[in-house]
PDB file of C-alpha atoms in Angstrom:
ATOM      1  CA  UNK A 229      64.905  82.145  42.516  1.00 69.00           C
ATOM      2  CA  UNK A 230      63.869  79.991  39.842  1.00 81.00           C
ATOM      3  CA  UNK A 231      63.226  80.617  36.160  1.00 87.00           C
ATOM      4  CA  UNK A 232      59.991  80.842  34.106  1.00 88.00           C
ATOM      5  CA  UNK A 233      59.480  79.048  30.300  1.00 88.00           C
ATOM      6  CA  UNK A 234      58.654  81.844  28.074  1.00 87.00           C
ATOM      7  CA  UNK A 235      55.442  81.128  26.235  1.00 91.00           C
ATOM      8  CA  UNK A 236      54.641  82.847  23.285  1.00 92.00           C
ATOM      9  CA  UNK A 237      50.980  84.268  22.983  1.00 94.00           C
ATOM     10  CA  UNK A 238      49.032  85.333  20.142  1.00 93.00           C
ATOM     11  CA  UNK A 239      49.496  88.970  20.181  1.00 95.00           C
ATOM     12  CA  UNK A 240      53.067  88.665  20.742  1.00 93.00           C
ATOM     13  CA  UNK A 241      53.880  87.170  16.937  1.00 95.00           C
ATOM     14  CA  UNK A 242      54.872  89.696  14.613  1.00 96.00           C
ATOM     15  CA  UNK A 243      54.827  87.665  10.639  1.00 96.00           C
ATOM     16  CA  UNK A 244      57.088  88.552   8.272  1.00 97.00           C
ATOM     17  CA  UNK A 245      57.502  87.766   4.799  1.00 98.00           C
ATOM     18  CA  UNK A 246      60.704  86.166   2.869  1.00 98.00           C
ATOM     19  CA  UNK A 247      61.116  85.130  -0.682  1.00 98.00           C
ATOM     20  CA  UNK A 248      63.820  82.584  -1.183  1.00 98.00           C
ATOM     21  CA  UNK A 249      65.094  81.815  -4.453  1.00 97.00           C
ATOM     22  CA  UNK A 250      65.751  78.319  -4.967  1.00 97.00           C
ATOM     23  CA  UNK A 251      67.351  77.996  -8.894  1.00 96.00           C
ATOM     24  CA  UNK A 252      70.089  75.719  -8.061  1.00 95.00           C
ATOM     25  CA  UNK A 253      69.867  74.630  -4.349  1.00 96.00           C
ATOM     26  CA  UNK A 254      69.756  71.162  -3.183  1.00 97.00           C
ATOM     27  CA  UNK A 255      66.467  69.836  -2.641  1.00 97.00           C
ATOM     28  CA  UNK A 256      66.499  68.170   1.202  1.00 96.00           C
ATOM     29  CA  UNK A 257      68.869  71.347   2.534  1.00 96.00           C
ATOM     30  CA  UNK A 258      66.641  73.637   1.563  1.00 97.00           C
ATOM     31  CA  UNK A 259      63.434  71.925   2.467  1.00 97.00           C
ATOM     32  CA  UNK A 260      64.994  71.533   6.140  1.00 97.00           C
ATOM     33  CA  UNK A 261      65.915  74.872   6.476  1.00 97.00           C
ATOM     34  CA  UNK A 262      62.223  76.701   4.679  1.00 98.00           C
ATOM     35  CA  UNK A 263      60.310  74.338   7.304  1.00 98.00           C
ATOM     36  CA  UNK A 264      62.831  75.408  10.263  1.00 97.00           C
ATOM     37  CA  UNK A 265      61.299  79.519   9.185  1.00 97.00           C
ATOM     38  CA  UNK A 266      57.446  78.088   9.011  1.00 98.00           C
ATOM     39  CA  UNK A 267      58.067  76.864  12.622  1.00 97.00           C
ATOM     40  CA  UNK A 268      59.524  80.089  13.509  1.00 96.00           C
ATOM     41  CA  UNK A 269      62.798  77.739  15.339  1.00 96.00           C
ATOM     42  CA  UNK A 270      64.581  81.000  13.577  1.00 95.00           C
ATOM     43  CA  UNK A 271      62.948  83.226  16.482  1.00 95.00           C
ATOM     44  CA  UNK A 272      63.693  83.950  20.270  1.00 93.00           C
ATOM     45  CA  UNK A 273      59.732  83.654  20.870  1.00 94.00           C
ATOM     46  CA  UNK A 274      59.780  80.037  19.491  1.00 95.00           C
ATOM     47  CA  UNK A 275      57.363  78.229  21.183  1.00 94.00           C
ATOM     48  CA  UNK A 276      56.509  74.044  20.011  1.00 94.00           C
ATOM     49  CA  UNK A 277      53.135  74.291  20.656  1.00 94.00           C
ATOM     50  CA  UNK A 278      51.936  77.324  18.704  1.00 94.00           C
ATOM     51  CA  UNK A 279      52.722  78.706  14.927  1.00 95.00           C
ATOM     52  CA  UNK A 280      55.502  81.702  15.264  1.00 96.00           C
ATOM     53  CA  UNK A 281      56.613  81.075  11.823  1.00 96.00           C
ATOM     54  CA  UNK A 282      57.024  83.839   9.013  1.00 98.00           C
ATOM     55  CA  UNK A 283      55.513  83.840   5.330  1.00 98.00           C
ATOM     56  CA  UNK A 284      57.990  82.372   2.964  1.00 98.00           C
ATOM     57  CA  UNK A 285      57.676  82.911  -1.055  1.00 98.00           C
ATOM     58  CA  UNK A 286      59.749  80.314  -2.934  1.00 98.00           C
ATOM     59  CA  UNK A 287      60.892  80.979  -6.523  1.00 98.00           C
ATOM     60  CA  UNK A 288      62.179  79.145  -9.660  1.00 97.00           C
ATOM     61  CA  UNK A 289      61.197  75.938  -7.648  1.00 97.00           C
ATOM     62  CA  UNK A 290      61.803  74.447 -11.512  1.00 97.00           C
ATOM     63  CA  UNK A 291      65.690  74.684 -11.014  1.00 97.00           C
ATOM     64  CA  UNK A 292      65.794  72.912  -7.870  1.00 96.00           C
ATOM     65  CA  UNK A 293      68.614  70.210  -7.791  1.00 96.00           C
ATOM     66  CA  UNK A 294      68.820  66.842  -6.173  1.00 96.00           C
ATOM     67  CA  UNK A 295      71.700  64.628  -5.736  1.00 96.00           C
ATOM     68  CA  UNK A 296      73.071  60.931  -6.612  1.00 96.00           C
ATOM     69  CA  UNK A 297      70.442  59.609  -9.133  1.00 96.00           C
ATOM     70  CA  UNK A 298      67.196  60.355  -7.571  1.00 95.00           C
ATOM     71  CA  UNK A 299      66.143  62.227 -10.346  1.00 94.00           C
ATOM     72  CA  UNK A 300      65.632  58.917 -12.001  1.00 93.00           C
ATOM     73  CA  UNK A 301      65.220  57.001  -9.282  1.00 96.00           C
ATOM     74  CA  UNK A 302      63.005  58.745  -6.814  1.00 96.00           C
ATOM     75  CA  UNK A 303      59.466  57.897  -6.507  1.00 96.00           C
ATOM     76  CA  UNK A 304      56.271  59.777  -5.342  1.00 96.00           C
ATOM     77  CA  UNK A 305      53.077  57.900  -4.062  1.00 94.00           C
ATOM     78  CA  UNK A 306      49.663  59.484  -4.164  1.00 91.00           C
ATOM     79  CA  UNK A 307      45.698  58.491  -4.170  1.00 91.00           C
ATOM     80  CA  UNK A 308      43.788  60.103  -5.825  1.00 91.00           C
ATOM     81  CA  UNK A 309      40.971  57.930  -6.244  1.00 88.00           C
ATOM     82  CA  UNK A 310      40.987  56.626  -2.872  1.00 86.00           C
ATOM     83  CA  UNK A 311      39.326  53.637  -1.991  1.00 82.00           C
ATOM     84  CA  UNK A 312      38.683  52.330  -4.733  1.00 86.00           C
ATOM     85  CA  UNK A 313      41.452  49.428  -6.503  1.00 88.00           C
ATOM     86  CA  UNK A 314      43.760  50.285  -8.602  1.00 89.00           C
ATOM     87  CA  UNK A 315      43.975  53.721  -7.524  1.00 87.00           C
ATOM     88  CA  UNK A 316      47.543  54.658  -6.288  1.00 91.00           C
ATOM     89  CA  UNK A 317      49.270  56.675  -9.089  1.00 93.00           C
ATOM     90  CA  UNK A 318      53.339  56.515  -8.911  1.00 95.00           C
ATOM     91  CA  UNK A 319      55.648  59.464 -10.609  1.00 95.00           C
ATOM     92  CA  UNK A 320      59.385  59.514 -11.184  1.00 96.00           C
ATOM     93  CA  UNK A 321      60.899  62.876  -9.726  1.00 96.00           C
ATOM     94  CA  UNK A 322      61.594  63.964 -13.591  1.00 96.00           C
ATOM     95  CA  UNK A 323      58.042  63.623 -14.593  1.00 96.00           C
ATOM     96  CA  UNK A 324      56.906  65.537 -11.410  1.00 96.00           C
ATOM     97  CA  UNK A 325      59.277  68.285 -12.532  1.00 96.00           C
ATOM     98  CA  UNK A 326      57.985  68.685 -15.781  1.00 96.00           C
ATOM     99  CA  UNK A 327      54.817  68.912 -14.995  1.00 96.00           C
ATOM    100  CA  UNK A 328      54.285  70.344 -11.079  1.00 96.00           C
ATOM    101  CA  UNK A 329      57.926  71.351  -9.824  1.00 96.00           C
ATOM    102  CA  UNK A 330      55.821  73.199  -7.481  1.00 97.00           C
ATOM    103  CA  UNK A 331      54.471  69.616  -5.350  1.00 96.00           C
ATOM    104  CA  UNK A 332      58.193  68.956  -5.234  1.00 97.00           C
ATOM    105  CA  UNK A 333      58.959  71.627  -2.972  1.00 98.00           C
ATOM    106  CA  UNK A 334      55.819  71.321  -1.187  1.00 98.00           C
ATOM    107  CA  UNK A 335      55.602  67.232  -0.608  1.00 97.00           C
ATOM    108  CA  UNK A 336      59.513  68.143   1.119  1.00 97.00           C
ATOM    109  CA  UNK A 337      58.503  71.017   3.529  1.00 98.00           C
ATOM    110  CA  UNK A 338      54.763  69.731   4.296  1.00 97.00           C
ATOM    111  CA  UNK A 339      56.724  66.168   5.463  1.00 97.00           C
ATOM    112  CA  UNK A 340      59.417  68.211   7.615  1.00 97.00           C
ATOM    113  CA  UNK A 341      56.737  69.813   9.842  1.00 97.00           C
ATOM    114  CA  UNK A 342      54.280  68.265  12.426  1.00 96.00           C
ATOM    115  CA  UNK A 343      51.490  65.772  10.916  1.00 97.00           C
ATOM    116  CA  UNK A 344      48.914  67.566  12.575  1.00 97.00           C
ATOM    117  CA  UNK A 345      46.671  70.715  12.794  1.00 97.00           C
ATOM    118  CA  UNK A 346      49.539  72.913  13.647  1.00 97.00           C
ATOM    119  CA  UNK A 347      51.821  71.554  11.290  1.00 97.00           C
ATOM    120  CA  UNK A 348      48.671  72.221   8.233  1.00 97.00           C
ATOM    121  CA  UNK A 349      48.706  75.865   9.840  1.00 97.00           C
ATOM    122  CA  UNK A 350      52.556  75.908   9.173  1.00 97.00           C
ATOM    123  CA  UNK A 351      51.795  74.901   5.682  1.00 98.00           C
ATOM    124  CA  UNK A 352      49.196  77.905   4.496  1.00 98.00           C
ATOM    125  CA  UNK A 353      52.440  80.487   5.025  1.00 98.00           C
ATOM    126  CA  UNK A 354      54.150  78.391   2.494  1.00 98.00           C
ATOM    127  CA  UNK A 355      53.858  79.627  -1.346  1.00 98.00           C
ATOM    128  CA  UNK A 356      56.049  78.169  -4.389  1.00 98.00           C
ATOM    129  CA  UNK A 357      56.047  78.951  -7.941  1.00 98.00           C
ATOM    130  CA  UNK A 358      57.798  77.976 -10.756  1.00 97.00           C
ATOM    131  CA  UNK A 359      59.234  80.234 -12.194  1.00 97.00           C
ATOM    132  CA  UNK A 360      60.924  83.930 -10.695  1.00 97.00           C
ATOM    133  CA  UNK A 361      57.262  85.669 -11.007  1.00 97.00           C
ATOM    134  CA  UNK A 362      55.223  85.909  -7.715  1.00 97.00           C
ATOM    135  CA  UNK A 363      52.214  87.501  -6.849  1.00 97.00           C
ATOM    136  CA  UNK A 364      53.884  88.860  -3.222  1.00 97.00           C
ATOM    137  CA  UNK A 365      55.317  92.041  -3.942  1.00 96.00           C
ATOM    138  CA  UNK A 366      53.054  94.007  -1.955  1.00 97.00           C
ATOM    139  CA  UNK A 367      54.251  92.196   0.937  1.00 96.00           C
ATOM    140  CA  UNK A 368      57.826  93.448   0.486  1.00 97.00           C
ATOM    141  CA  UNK A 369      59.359  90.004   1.002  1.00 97.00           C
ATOM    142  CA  UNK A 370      62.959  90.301   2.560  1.00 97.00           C
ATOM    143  CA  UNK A 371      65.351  88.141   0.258  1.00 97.00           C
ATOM    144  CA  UNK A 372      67.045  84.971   2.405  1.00 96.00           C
ATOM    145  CA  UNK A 373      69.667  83.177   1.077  1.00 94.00           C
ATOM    146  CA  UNK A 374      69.720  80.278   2.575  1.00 92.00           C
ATOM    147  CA  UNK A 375      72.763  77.939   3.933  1.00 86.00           C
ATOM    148  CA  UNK A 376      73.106  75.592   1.463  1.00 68.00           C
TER     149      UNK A 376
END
């Protein structure tokens, strides 16, 4: 008798939403664990090669910690006039906070998931704001707390 890999199909994924608040989490931790939920790892129906992952709403993404002295000393990269020279811009972790803590969050989980179509699919069932106010109460987001 031998055994058959489950694979998950598309009628068989039910989405749900979460919100997960993360005022005071560590910044890596709870990057690993949001992109683990996108994937859907968190699910018996997990399958690598399709998107089983649930909605996730992240809150007061402003009061999200990181450890050692990153906060000075952590860098982020980006291009936004690209191709031409002189066109990479570089910003210090505290700037970034002040003025998008929101591409924090989102530059951690969108470079824990697949670099590839499935992984950018993974990424449009990921929303972070600021602050504790979110658009997503008519989905009835189930609170997480995470492991952190």
């Amino acid at each position: 008798m031998s055994q058959r890999t489950y694979s998950a199909k598309p009628k068989d994924i039910q989405r749900s939403w979460f919100l997960v608040d993360v005022d005071g989490k560590i910044l890596g931790r709870m990057a690993s664990q949001i992109a683990s939920i996108l994937k859907g790892k968190h699910k018996a129906i997990y399958t690598p090669s399709m998107d089983t992952g649930d909605h996730v709403v992240v809150i007061n993404a402003a009061k999200v910690r990181v450890t050692g002295k990153k906060e000075t000393d952590k860098l982020y990269y980006r291009h936004p006039n690209a191709g031409f020279p002189g066109g990479l811009k570089v910003s210090t972790y505290e700037k970034l906070q002040e003025r998008h803590p929101e591409d924090i969050i989102l530059n951690a989980v969108r470079r824990m998931l697949p670099r590839n179509a499935l992984g950018r699919q993974m990424m449009t069932k990921l929303r972070v704001y600021a602050t504790a106010e979110h658009p997503h109460v008519a989905q009835q987001p189930r609170s997480l707390e995470l492991k952190v």
